[in-house]
Amino acid sequence: MAPSPYLLLLIPILPIFFLLVLALIVRPRPSKIPIKGRHVFITGGSSGIGLAIARLAAAEGARVSILARNHSRLDLARNAIRLATGIDVAVYSVDVRDSEAVARAIEDAGPIDVLICNQGVFLPQGLEKQELDEIKFMVDVNLMGTFHLIKAALPGMKLRTREIDLPASIAIMSSQGGQVGVYGYTAYSASKFALRGLAEALQHEVIADKIYVSLIFPSDTETPGLVEEIRRRPEITKIIARSSGGMTADDVAKKSLDGIKAGRFFIPCNFEGFMLSVATAGLSPQSSFAAAFLEISTASIMRFAALCFQWSWYSAIENWHAKNLSKRS
Ligand SMILES: NC(=O)C1=CN([C@@H]2O[C@H](COP(=O)(O)OP(=O)(O)OC[C@H]3O[C@@H](n4cnc5c(N)ncnc54)[C@H](OP(=O)(O)O)[C@@H]3O)[C@@H](O)[C@H]2O)C=CC1
Ligand SMILES: CCCCCCCCCCCCCCCC(=O)[C@@H](N)CO
């Protein structure tokens, strides 16, 4: 018996109904965060991705402050931004591991509208060979530093959003290594995965104050930091990292700022990163009903794709061990 033509109507109606339901339930509710004329505070703003974000934010008319340790690199960054945009940024020479110095700098800078916790260090190495002080260094700068920044900035940010009645943003620089564990990145991935827990919990706590949390997930990005990293990267780390295309700091800055302005929780930076974000959506907040629809409708195929990636990475690891064994014998 042929199916009733009315039943066929369900084919387009069901997804439309589903999209409507998603539009009602996605949380946090969509919100736009303007940056023109607002105070954007960027850590690690003297180099690489942070510098590119600072330049772009200044060009878009924000009041920009940057924080990093090295004084002369901060000065160089300030000059470069002035040259590119004609705008002067405020600079703070502070180590994010020093919570009191962070609090003083933030107090001095004045209330923040968009806090971008971008400082980060990456020293890849197999865990067995890596010294504890390097592990602690990565956790302290990448994770604890971010706690220090948010703790110091939050009270002022809350007052400010209430005062001017505009949403604000706390953006945290993770990495694709914060979405999937990668050989050679035990400490780095741990510090970046931890930022996801911090971000998810924090979004619950600050939504009532109209503060939107974002997590940015770049792939390998051409920066002074990457040049240093590549020198000491284990062979297998190199092979796995090649699964995702490289980017320029300016590309990452543009994606980051666009994502922040759109109030997105996950901000992937390239196509592989987009797939990775869909595949690892889990229980993350999602403001876009269209993105939620895509996550739901591709979930099983994404899991399959993820298993294929793991298969190829484990094969690379096996081959590498086989090659090294034969070299030794
Ligand atoms: N480049 C890449 O391939 C990728 C990078 N990322 C992430 O992006 C972020 C930026 O990376 P990238 O631009 O490559 O890095 P760079 O090494 O080029 O720049 C790092 C910045 O962070 C600052 N910084 C480092 N340690 C501290 C500290 N203890 N206190 C204050 N500031 C500090 C540095 O200044 P100073 O040394 O003077 O303090 C510098 O301004 C990092 O969080 C990184 O994990 C994510 C994915 C890929
Ligand atoms: C199912 C879909 C899967 C999609 C493909 C996944 C590819 C993942 C590759 C992970 C590479 C990690 C690079 C980290 C870069 C970084 O942070 C360092 N440069 C240090 O800064």
Coordinates of C-alpha atoms and ligand atoms in Angstrom, one line a residue, residues 122 175-177 180 182 185 188 218-220 226 229 233 240-241 243-244 272 275-276 279 302 305-306 309 313, ligand 2:
F122 CA 53.4 25.3 25.3
S175 CA 43.4 25.1 21.5
Q176 CA 42.3 22.1 19.4
G177 CA 44.7 20.4 21.9
V180 CA 41.3 16.2 21.9
V182 CA 47.4 14.7 21.6
Y185 CA 50.7 17.4 25.1
Y188 CA 49.3 21.3 27.7
P218 CA 42.8 27.5 17.2
S219 CA 44.8 24.9 15.2
D220 CA 48.6 25.4 14.7
L226 CA 54.8 28.2 17.4
E229 CA 57.4 24.9 19.9
R233 CA 58.0 18.9 19.0
I240 CA 49.0 14.3 14.6
A241 CA 49.0 18.1 14.5
S243 CA 45.5 16.6 10.8
S244 CA 44.4 20.2 11.1
E272 CA 38.7 20.9 11.0
M275 CA 34.2 19.5 12.8
L276 CA 36.0 19.0 16.1
A279 CA 32.1 16.2 17.4
M302 CA 30.9 12.8 13.6
A305 CA 34.8 10.4 11.7
A306 CA 36.4 10.8 15.2
F309 CA 41.0 10.0 13.1
W313 CA 46.7 8.5 14.7
Ligands
LIG2 C1 35.7 14.4 14.0 C2 36.4 15.5 13.4 C3 37.9 15.6 13.7 C4 38.6 16.8 13.1 C5 40.0 16.8 13.0 C6 40.8 16.9 14.3 C7 42.2 17.4 14.1 C8 42.8 17.6 15.5 C9 44.2 18.0 15.4 C10 44.7 18.4 16.8 C11 45.9 19.3 16.6 C12 46.2 20.0 17.9 C13 47.0 21.3 17.6 C14 47.3 22.1 18.8 C15 47.9 23.4 18.5 C16 48.5 24.1 19.7 O1 47.8 24.4 20.6 C17 49.9 24.1 19.7 N1 50.4 24.8 18.5 C18 50.4 24.8 20.9 O2 50.0 26.1 20.8

